[in-house]
Amino acid sequence: METIFTERHALRNAKTELYGGQLVEPFERPSRAEYIINRVREVGLGPVTEPEDFGLDPILAVHDQTFIDFLKVAWTDWQAAGFQGEAMPTVWPARRMSAHIPNHIEGRLGYYALACETSISEGTWEAAYASAQVALTGAKRILDGANAAFSLCRPPGHHAAIDMYGGYCFVNNAAVAAQSFLDHGSSRVAILDVDFHHGNGTQDIFDARDDVLFISIHGDPMDAFPHFLGHADETGHGAGEGYNFNYPLPPNTDFTTWRAALSKALHQIRSYAPDQLIVSLGVDTFETDPISFFKLKSEDFTTYGADIAALNLPTLFVMEGGYDIAEIGVNAVNVLQGFEG
Ligand code: SP5
Ligand code: ZN
């Protein structure tokens, strides 16, 4: 399987994350991608290639222009305002407040943020743009006939909504890739999100549409980030009703329970008969992940990779989360090797 990767991911190198009332080194850090690419090379998964540049249009096909314009200038506007630390919001348009987009960067950060743990730092936009190109290049490989590809995206994307960033995500790489499949002639695309966290951004983008089936298996939002989306009763709206499925699972969920949810999801994907499958591949379901509460073991990733392969669909793997960095390469590549059989 080909891996698409660029060192430009390292342009996203924030110094701070707000965690437990302290500013800590971000869990989502450059070494994550280095461990994964090293493992890809160590096992000889296949060629590692650079992304092509498809420009902004495929990003704007799923995100609001004003939001993307904001991401481009957020860091320089923050610096121009004279702040010393990294950019993070302190105020939000909460219940019954105005929907005006403020002028000042502090107001705009609150308007476009869905969480404030994710600070915006120098190079964040450039890395997020490159990450989306990695996803688009993987999609192109599939359109050109590959049965699978691995887009080693960083920063991740599945929390990024039409006009919101957060959860370490800025541009929704999986959604950009899905839209690109549709814009190149596909009728239906399925997105299976196996990251520990609910893919709220992907759900938001395709909520009212029937040309993308979105299914997510994740920590119950009653107990886990992003807390405000991902319940089982969210099944889509309008034309999209019946094309969104969530499998929220409780603390300490083990692989047997997790795999039963996957089996239902795979059955739904098979019935939908998509032209392509995109897997939002987070390995923060691992038993020793520092911010998550599922109990998958390394060999379980291989097992479920094979389960996904049984669908026999052209499959694009898009990297999302995973924060036990020492094991992230083994776990992510186990899924890909399990898929390849
Ligand atoms: C892409 C991705 O995996 N994003 C995850 C973002 C989660 N950020 C908030 C983390 C808060 C974790 N709180 C867990 C407490 C554990 N004791
Ligand atoms: Zn996650």
PDB file of N, CA, C and O in Angstrom, residues 41-96:
ATOM      1  N   ARG A  41       8.101   2.407   7.001  1.00  0.00           N
ATOM      2  CA  ARG A  41       9.353   2.047   6.310  1.00  0.00           C
ATOM      3  C   ARG A  41       9.934   0.758   6.884  1.00  0.00           C
ATOM      4  O   ARG A  41      10.424  -0.102   6.138  1.00  0.00           O
ATOM      5  N   GLU A  42       9.846   0.612   8.199  1.00  0.00           N
ATOM      6  CA  GLU A  42      10.419  -0.556   8.873  1.00  0.00           C
ATOM      7  C   GLU A  42       9.788  -1.860   8.371  1.00  0.00           C
ATOM      8  O   GLU A  42      10.493  -2.849   8.150  1.00  0.00           O
ATOM      9  N   VAL A  43       8.473  -1.850   8.182  1.00  0.00           N
ATOM     10  CA  VAL A  43       7.808  -3.090   7.754  1.00  0.00           C
ATOM     11  C   VAL A  43       7.751  -3.196   6.231  1.00  0.00           C
ATOM     12  O   VAL A  43       7.287  -4.205   5.703  1.00  0.00           O
ATOM     13  N   GLY A  44       8.185  -2.141   5.513  1.00  0.00           N
ATOM     14  CA  GLY A  44       8.131  -2.173   4.059  1.00  0.00           C
ATOM     15  C   GLY A  44       6.705  -2.208   3.545  1.00  0.00           C
ATOM     16  O   GLY A  44       6.361  -2.976   2.639  1.00  0.00           O
ATOM     17  N   LEU A  45       5.874  -1.350   4.100  1.00  0.00           N
ATOM     18  CA  LEU A  45       4.454  -1.352   3.712  1.00  0.00           C
ATOM     19  C   LEU A  45       4.266  -1.062   2.226  1.00  0.00           C
ATOM     20  O   LEU A  45       3.341  -1.569   1.599  1.00  0.00           O
ATOM     21  N   GLY A  46       5.164  -0.220   1.680  1.00  0.00           N
ATOM     22  CA  GLY A  46       5.046   0.163   0.267  1.00  0.00           C
ATOM     23  C   GLY A  46       5.723   1.503   0.061  1.00  0.00           C
ATOM     24  O   GLY A  46       6.344   2.043   0.975  1.00  0.00           O
ATOM     25  N   PRO A  47       5.583   2.066  -1.149  1.00  0.00           N
ATOM     26  CA  PRO A  47       6.256   3.343  -1.434  1.00  0.00           C
ATOM     27  C   PRO A  47       5.700   4.474  -0.572  1.00  0.00           C
ATOM     28  O   PRO A  47       4.534   4.458  -0.170  1.00  0.00           O
ATOM     29  N   VAL A  48       6.574   5.428  -0.287  1.00  0.00           N
ATOM     30  CA  VAL A  48       6.172   6.647   0.428  1.00  0.00           C
ATOM     31  C   VAL A  48       6.365   7.806  -0.533  1.00  0.00           C
ATOM     32  O   VAL A  48       7.475   8.009  -1.039  1.00  0.00           O
ATOM     33  N   THR A  49       5.278   8.516  -0.822  1.00  0.00           N
ATOM     34  CA  THR A  49       5.368   9.579  -1.826  1.00  0.00           C
ATOM     35  C   THR A  49       4.858  10.902  -1.277  1.00  0.00           C
ATOM     36  O   THR A  49       4.077  10.951  -0.326  1.00  0.00           O
ATOM     37  N   GLU A  50       5.313  11.968  -1.924  1.00  0.00           N
ATOM     38  CA  GLU A  50       4.920  13.336  -1.569  1.00  0.00           C
ATOM     39  C   GLU A  50       3.540  13.648  -2.136  1.00  0.00           C
ATOM     40  O   GLU A  50       3.169  13.155  -3.203  1.00  0.00           O
ATOM     41  N   PRO A  51       2.805  14.507  -1.453  1.00  0.00           N
ATOM     42  CA  PRO A  51       1.505  14.924  -2.000  1.00  0.00           C
ATOM     43  C   PRO A  51       1.664  15.840  -3.209  1.00  0.00           C
ATOM     44  O   PRO A  51       2.662  16.544  -3.347  1.00  0.00           O
ATOM     45  N   GLU A  52       0.641  15.817  -4.073  1.00  0.00           N
ATOM     46  CA  GLU A  52       0.504  16.849  -5.102  1.00  0.00           C
ATOM     47  C   GLU A  52      -0.225  18.033  -4.480  1.00  0.00           C
ATOM     48  O   GLU A  52      -0.711  17.952  -3.360  1.00  0.00           O
ATOM     49  N   ASP A  53      -0.291  19.140  -5.216  1.00  0.00           N
ATOM     50  CA  ASP A  53      -0.986  20.330  -4.709  1.00  0.00           C
ATOM     51  C   ASP A  53      -2.236  20.582  -5.543  1.00  0.00           C
ATOM     52  O   ASP A  53      -2.132  20.926  -6.723  1.00  0.00           O
ATOM     53  N   PHE A  54      -3.379  20.396  -4.929  1.00  0.00           N
ATOM     54  CA  PHE A  54      -4.662  20.580  -5.605  1.00  0.00           C
ATOM     55  C   PHE A  54      -5.291  21.934  -5.305  1.00  0.00           C
ATOM     56  O   PHE A  54      -6.428  22.194  -5.703  1.00  0.00           O
ATOM     57  N   GLY A  55      -4.572  22.770  -4.582  1.00  0.00           N
ATOM     58  CA  GLY A  55      -5.075  24.113  -4.303  1.00  0.00           C
ATOM     59  C   GLY A  55      -6.157  24.150  -3.241  1.00  0.00           C
ATOM     60  O   GLY A  55      -6.410  23.170  -2.536  1.00  0.00           O
ATOM     61  N   LEU A  56      -6.795  25.313  -3.142  1.00  0.00           N
ATOM     62  CA  LEU A  56      -7.790  25.557  -2.089  1.00  0.00           C
ATOM     63  C   LEU A  56      -9.186  25.069  -2.445  1.00  0.00           C
ATOM     64  O   LEU A  56     -10.001  24.809  -1.554  1.00  0.00           O
ATOM     65  N   ASP A  57      -9.493  24.993  -3.738  1.00  0.00           N
ATOM     66  CA  ASP A  57     -10.873  24.700  -4.138  1.00  0.00           C
ATOM     67  C   ASP A  57     -11.452  23.446  -3.476  1.00  0.00           C
ATOM     68  O   ASP A  57     -12.580  23.472  -2.989  1.00  0.00           O
ATOM     69  N   PRO A  58     -10.707  22.327  -3.436  1.00  0.00           N
ATOM     70  CA  PRO A  58     -11.292  21.138  -2.796  1.00  0.00           C
ATOM     71  C   PRO A  58     -11.511  21.298  -1.289  1.00  0.00           C
ATOM     72  O   PRO A  58     -12.346  20.590  -0.715  1.00  0.00           O
ATOM     73  N   ILE A  59     -10.780  22.211  -0.673  1.00  0.00           N
ATOM     74  CA  ILE A  59     -11.001  22.508   0.757  1.00  0.00           C
ATOM     75  C   ILE A  59     -12.272  23.344   0.907  1.00  0.00           C
ATOM     76  O   ILE A  59     -13.116  23.088   1.769  1.00  0.00           O
ATOM     77  N   LEU A  60     -12.408  24.325   0.002  1.00  0.00           N
ATOM     78  CA  LEU A  60     -13.588  25.202   0.046  1.00  0.00           C
ATOM     79  C   LEU A  60     -14.863  24.464  -0.382  1.00  0.00           C
ATOM     80  O   LEU A  60     -15.966  24.977  -0.178  1.00  0.00           O
ATOM     81  N   ALA A  61     -14.718  23.278  -0.950  1.00  0.00           N
ATOM     82  CA  ALA A  61     -15.905  22.487  -1.313  1.00  0.00           C
ATOM     83  C   ALA A  61     -16.618  21.926  -0.086  1.00  0.00           C
ATOM     84  O   ALA A  61     -17.770  21.509  -0.175  1.00  0.00           O
ATOM     85  N   VAL A  62     -15.929  21.902   1.070  1.00  0.00           N
ATOM     86  CA  VAL A  62     -16.590  21.410   2.293  1.00  0.00           C
ATOM     87  C   VAL A  62     -16.539  22.403   3.463  1.00  0.00           C
ATOM     88  O   VAL A  62     -17.248  22.209   4.455  1.00  0.00           O
ATOM     89  N   HIS A  63     -15.686  23.423   3.360  1.00  0.00           N
ATOM     90  CA  HIS A  63     -15.583  24.415   4.442  1.00  0.00           C
ATOM     91  C   HIS A  63     -16.044  25.787   3.961  1.00  0.00           C
ATOM     92  O   HIS A  63     -15.919  26.114   2.776  1.00  0.00           O
ATOM     93  N   ASP A  64     -16.533  26.610   4.897  1.00  0.00           N
ATOM     94  CA  ASP A  64     -16.902  27.991   4.588  1.00  0.00           C
ATOM     95  C   ASP A  64     -15.668  28.825   4.240  1.00  0.00           C
ATOM     96  O   ASP A  64     -14.646  28.737   4.917  1.00  0.00           O
ATOM     97  N   GLN A  65     -15.821  29.653   3.219  1.00  0.00           N
ATOM     98  CA  GLN A  65     -14.731  30.551   2.825  1.00  0.00           C
ATOM     99  C   GLN A  65     -14.296  31.451   3.997  1.00  0.00           C
ATOM    100  O   GLN A  65     -13.094  31.642   4.224  1.00  0.00           O
ATOM    101  N   THR A  66     -15.242  32.006   4.736  1.00  0.00           N
ATOM    102  CA  THR A  66     -14.860  32.938   5.821  1.00  0.00           C
ATOM    103  C   THR A  66     -14.046  32.215   6.887  1.00  0.00           C
ATOM    104  O   THR A  66     -13.143  32.801   7.491  1.00  0.00           O
ATOM    105  N   PHE A  67     -14.363  30.949   7.129  1.00  0.00           N
ATOM    106  CA  PHE A  67     -13.620  30.150   8.118  1.00  0.00           C
ATOM    107  C   PHE A  67     -12.184  29.909   7.643  1.00  0.00           C
ATOM    108  O   PHE A  67     -11.223  30.079   8.405  1.00  0.00           O
ATOM    109  N   ILE A  68     -12.049  29.537   6.380  1.00  0.00           N
ATOM    110  CA  ILE A  68     -10.703  29.294   5.843  1.00  0.00           C
ATOM    111  C   ILE A  68      -9.906  30.603   5.814  1.00  0.00           C
ATOM    112  O   ILE A  68      -8.715  30.632   6.158  1.00  0.00           O
ATOM    113  N   ASP A  69     -10.564  31.702   5.448  1.00  0.00           N
ATOM    114  CA  ASP A  69      -9.892  33.006   5.484  1.00  0.00           C
ATOM    115  C   ASP A  69      -9.391  33.312   6.896  1.00  0.00           C
ATOM    116  O   ASP A  69      -8.287  33.845   7.084  1.00  0.00           O
ATOM    117  N   PHE A  70     -10.206  32.971   7.889  1.00  0.00           N
ATOM    118  CA  PHE A  70      -9.812  33.168   9.292  1.00  0.00           C
ATOM    119  C   PHE A  70      -8.580  32.331   9.635  1.00  0.00           C
ATOM    120  O   PHE A  70      -7.620  32.827  10.236  1.00  0.00           O
ATOM    121  N   LEU A  71      -8.585  31.040   9.265  1.00  0.00           N
ATOM    122  CA  LEU A  71      -7.440  30.171   9.588  1.00  0.00           C
ATOM    123  C   LEU A  71      -6.142  30.720   8.993  1.00  0.00           C
ATOM    124  O   LEU A  71      -5.083  30.649   9.619  1.00  0.00           O
ATOM    125  N   LYS A  72      -6.253  31.265   7.782  1.00  0.00           N
ATOM    126  CA  LYS A  72      -5.043  31.778   7.112  1.00  0.00           C
ATOM    127  C   LYS A  72      -4.395  32.917   7.884  1.00  0.00           C
ATOM    128  O   LYS A  72      -3.170  33.047   7.866  1.00  0.00           O
ATOM    129  N   VAL A  73      -5.202  33.762   8.523  1.00  0.00           N
ATOM    130  CA  VAL A  73      -4.653  34.976   9.141  1.00  0.00           C
ATOM    131  C   VAL A  73      -4.664  34.948  10.666  1.00  0.00           C
ATOM    132  O   VAL A  73      -4.201  35.895  11.304  1.00  0.00           O
ATOM    133  N   ALA A  74      -5.186  33.873  11.261  1.00  0.00           N
ATOM    134  CA  ALA A  74      -5.388  33.879  12.718  1.00  0.00           C
ATOM    135  C   ALA A  74      -4.082  34.133  13.473  1.00  0.00           C
ATOM    136  O   ALA A  74      -4.039  34.948  14.400  1.00  0.00           O
ATOM    137  N   TRP A  75      -3.007  33.457  13.052  1.00  0.00           N
ATOM    138  CA  TRP A  75      -1.753  33.596  13.799  1.00  0.00           C
ATOM    139  C   TRP A  75      -1.176  35.010  13.647  1.00  0.00           C
ATOM    140  O   TRP A  75      -0.766  35.631  14.641  1.00  0.00           O
ATOM    141  N   THR A  76      -1.168  35.533  12.434  1.00  0.00           N
ATOM    142  CA  THR A  76      -0.593  36.884  12.261  1.00  0.00           C
ATOM    143  C   THR A  76      -1.476  37.943  12.916  1.00  0.00           C
ATOM    144  O   THR A  76      -0.957  38.905  13.500  1.00  0.00           O
ATOM    145  N   ASP A  77      -2.793  37.771  12.864  1.00  0.00           N
ATOM    146  CA  ASP A  77      -3.673  38.731  13.539  1.00  0.00           C
ATOM    147  C   ASP A  77      -3.477  38.688  15.056  1.00  0.00           C
ATOM    148  O   ASP A  77      -3.514  39.717  15.734  1.00  0.00           O
ATOM    149  N   TRP A  78      -3.262  37.497  15.577  1.00  0.00           N
ATOM    150  CA  TRP A  78      -3.034  37.319  17.017  1.00  0.00           C
ATOM    151  C   TRP A  78      -1.735  38.015  17.439  1.00  0.00           C
ATOM    152  O   TRP A  78      -1.693  38.759  18.429  1.00  0.00           O
ATOM    153  N   GLN A  79      -0.698  37.798  16.634  1.00  0.00           N
ATOM    154  CA  GLN A  79       0.573  38.456  16.933  1.00  0.00           C
ATOM    155  C   GLN A  79       0.448  39.974  16.828  1.00  0.00           C
ATOM    156  O   GLN A  79       0.975  40.704  17.665  1.00  0.00           O
ATOM    157  N   ALA A  80      -0.278  40.425  15.791  1.00  0.00           N
ATOM    158  CA  ALA A  80      -0.445  41.871  15.598  1.00  0.00           C
ATOM    159  C   ALA A  80      -1.185  42.499  16.765  1.00  0.00           C
ATOM    160  O   ALA A  80      -0.997  43.683  17.059  1.00  0.00           O
ATOM    161  N   ALA A  81      -2.018  41.702  17.438  1.00  0.00           N
ATOM    162  CA  ALA A  81      -2.746  42.224  18.608  1.00  0.00           C
ATOM    163  C   ALA A  81      -1.828  42.344  19.822  1.00  0.00           C
ATOM    164  O   ALA A  81      -2.233  42.871  20.855  1.00  0.00           O
ATOM    165  N   GLY A  82      -0.602  41.831  19.701  1.00  0.00           N
ATOM    166  CA  GLY A  82       0.389  42.036  20.749  1.00  0.00           C
ATOM    167  C   GLY A  82       0.473  40.930  21.791  1.00  0.00           C
ATOM    168  O   GLY A  82       1.183  41.069  22.788  1.00  0.00           O
ATOM    169  N   PHE A  83      -0.212  39.812  21.544  1.00  0.00           N
ATOM    170  CA  PHE A  83      -0.188  38.723  22.537  1.00  0.00           C
ATOM    171  C   PHE A  83       1.138  37.958  22.469  1.00  0.00           C
ATOM    172  O   PHE A  83       1.749  37.841  21.406  1.00  0.00           O
ATOM    173  N   GLN A  84       1.534  37.404  23.585  1.00  0.00           N
ATOM    174  CA  GLN A  84       2.828  36.722  23.689  1.00  0.00           C
ATOM    175  C   GLN A  84       2.700  35.202  23.518  1.00  0.00           C
ATOM    176  O   GLN A  84       3.609  34.568  22.992  1.00  0.00           O
ATOM    177  N   GLY A  85       1.626  34.621  23.962  1.00  0.00           N
ATOM    178  CA  GLY A  85       1.473  33.177  23.880  1.00  0.00           C
ATOM    179  C   GLY A  85       0.847  32.758  22.560  1.00  0.00           C
ATOM    180  O   GLY A  85       0.714  33.556  21.629  1.00  0.00           O
ATOM    181  N   GLU A  86       0.473  31.482  22.461  1.00  0.00           N
ATOM    182  CA  GLU A  86      -0.211  30.986  21.274  1.00  0.00           C
ATOM    183  C   GLU A  86      -1.693  31.360  21.334  1.00  0.00           C
ATOM    184  O   GLU A  86      -2.234  31.651  22.403  1.00  0.00           O
ATOM    185  N   ALA A  87      -2.332  31.346  20.142  1.00  0.00           N
ATOM    186  CA  ALA A  87      -3.700  31.876  20.034  1.00  0.00           C
ATOM    187  C   ALA A  87      -4.714  30.875  20.553  1.00  0.00           C
ATOM    188  O   ALA A  87      -4.808  29.752  20.039  1.00  0.00           O
ATOM    189  N   MET A  88      -5.469  31.263  21.544  1.00  0.00           N
ATOM    190  CA  MET A  88      -6.570  30.435  22.040  1.00  0.00           C
ATOM    191  C   MET A  88      -7.714  31.330  22.486  1.00  0.00           C
ATOM    192  O   MET A  88      -7.487  32.416  23.007  1.00  0.00           O
ATOM    193  N   PRO A  89      -8.938  30.857  22.246  1.00  0.00           N
ATOM    194  CA  PRO A  89     -10.088  31.693  22.591  1.00  0.00           C
ATOM    195  C   PRO A  89     -10.345  31.715  24.089  1.00  0.00           C
ATOM    196  O   PRO A  89      -9.981  30.783  24.813  1.00  0.00           O
ATOM    197  N   THR A  90     -10.986  32.779  24.497  1.00  0.00           N
ATOM    198  CA  THR A  90     -11.381  32.905  25.904  1.00  0.00           C
ATOM    199  C   THR A  90     -12.870  33.208  26.038  1.00  0.00           C
ATOM    200  O   THR A  90     -13.376  33.315  27.145  1.00  0.00           O
ATOM    201  N   VAL A  91     -13.572  33.354  24.909  1.00  0.00           N
ATOM    202  CA  VAL A  91     -14.979  33.746  24.951  1.00  0.00           C
ATOM    203  C   VAL A  91     -15.693  33.146  23.746  1.00  0.00           C
ATOM    204  O   VAL A  91     -15.084  33.000  22.680  1.00  0.00           O
ATOM    205  N   TRP A  92     -16.950  32.745  23.931  1.00  0.00           N
ATOM    206  CA  TRP A  92     -17.715  32.062  22.883  1.00  0.00           C
ATOM    207  C   TRP A  92     -19.096  32.663  22.697  1.00  0.00           C
ATOM    208  O   TRP A  92     -19.654  33.218  23.654  1.00  0.00           O
ATOM    209  N   PRO A  93     -19.705  32.504  21.508  1.00  0.00           N
ATOM    210  CA  PRO A  93     -21.102  32.883  21.332  1.00  0.00           C
ATOM    211  C   PRO A  93     -21.996  31.810  21.971  1.00  0.00           C
ATOM    212  O   PRO A  93     -22.495  30.927  21.288  1.00  0.00           O
ATOM    213  N   ALA A  94     -22.176  31.877  23.253  1.00  0.00           N
ATOM    214  CA  ALA A  94     -22.933  30.862  23.990  1.00  0.00           C
ATOM    215  C   ALA A  94     -24.434  31.089  23.817  1.00  0.00           C
ATOM    216  O   ALA A  94     -24.860  31.960  23.060  1.00  0.00           O
ATOM    217  N   ARG A  95     -25.226  30.306  24.489  1.00  0.00           N
ATOM    218  CA  ARG A  95     -26.686  30.354  24.313  1.00  0.00           C
ATOM    219  C   ARG A  95     -27.259  31.773  24.380  1.00  0.00           C
ATOM    220  O   ARG A  95     -26.916  32.530  25.272  1.00  0.00           O
ATOM    221  N   ARG A  96     -28.122  32.102  23.411  1.00  0.00           N
ATOM    222  CA  ARG A  96     -28.879  33.361  23.332  1.00  0.00           C
ATOM    223  C   ARG A  96     -28.023  34.598  23.084  1.00  0.00           C
ATOM    224  O   ARG A  96     -28.471  35.703  23.273  1.00  0.00           O
TER     225      ARG A  96
END
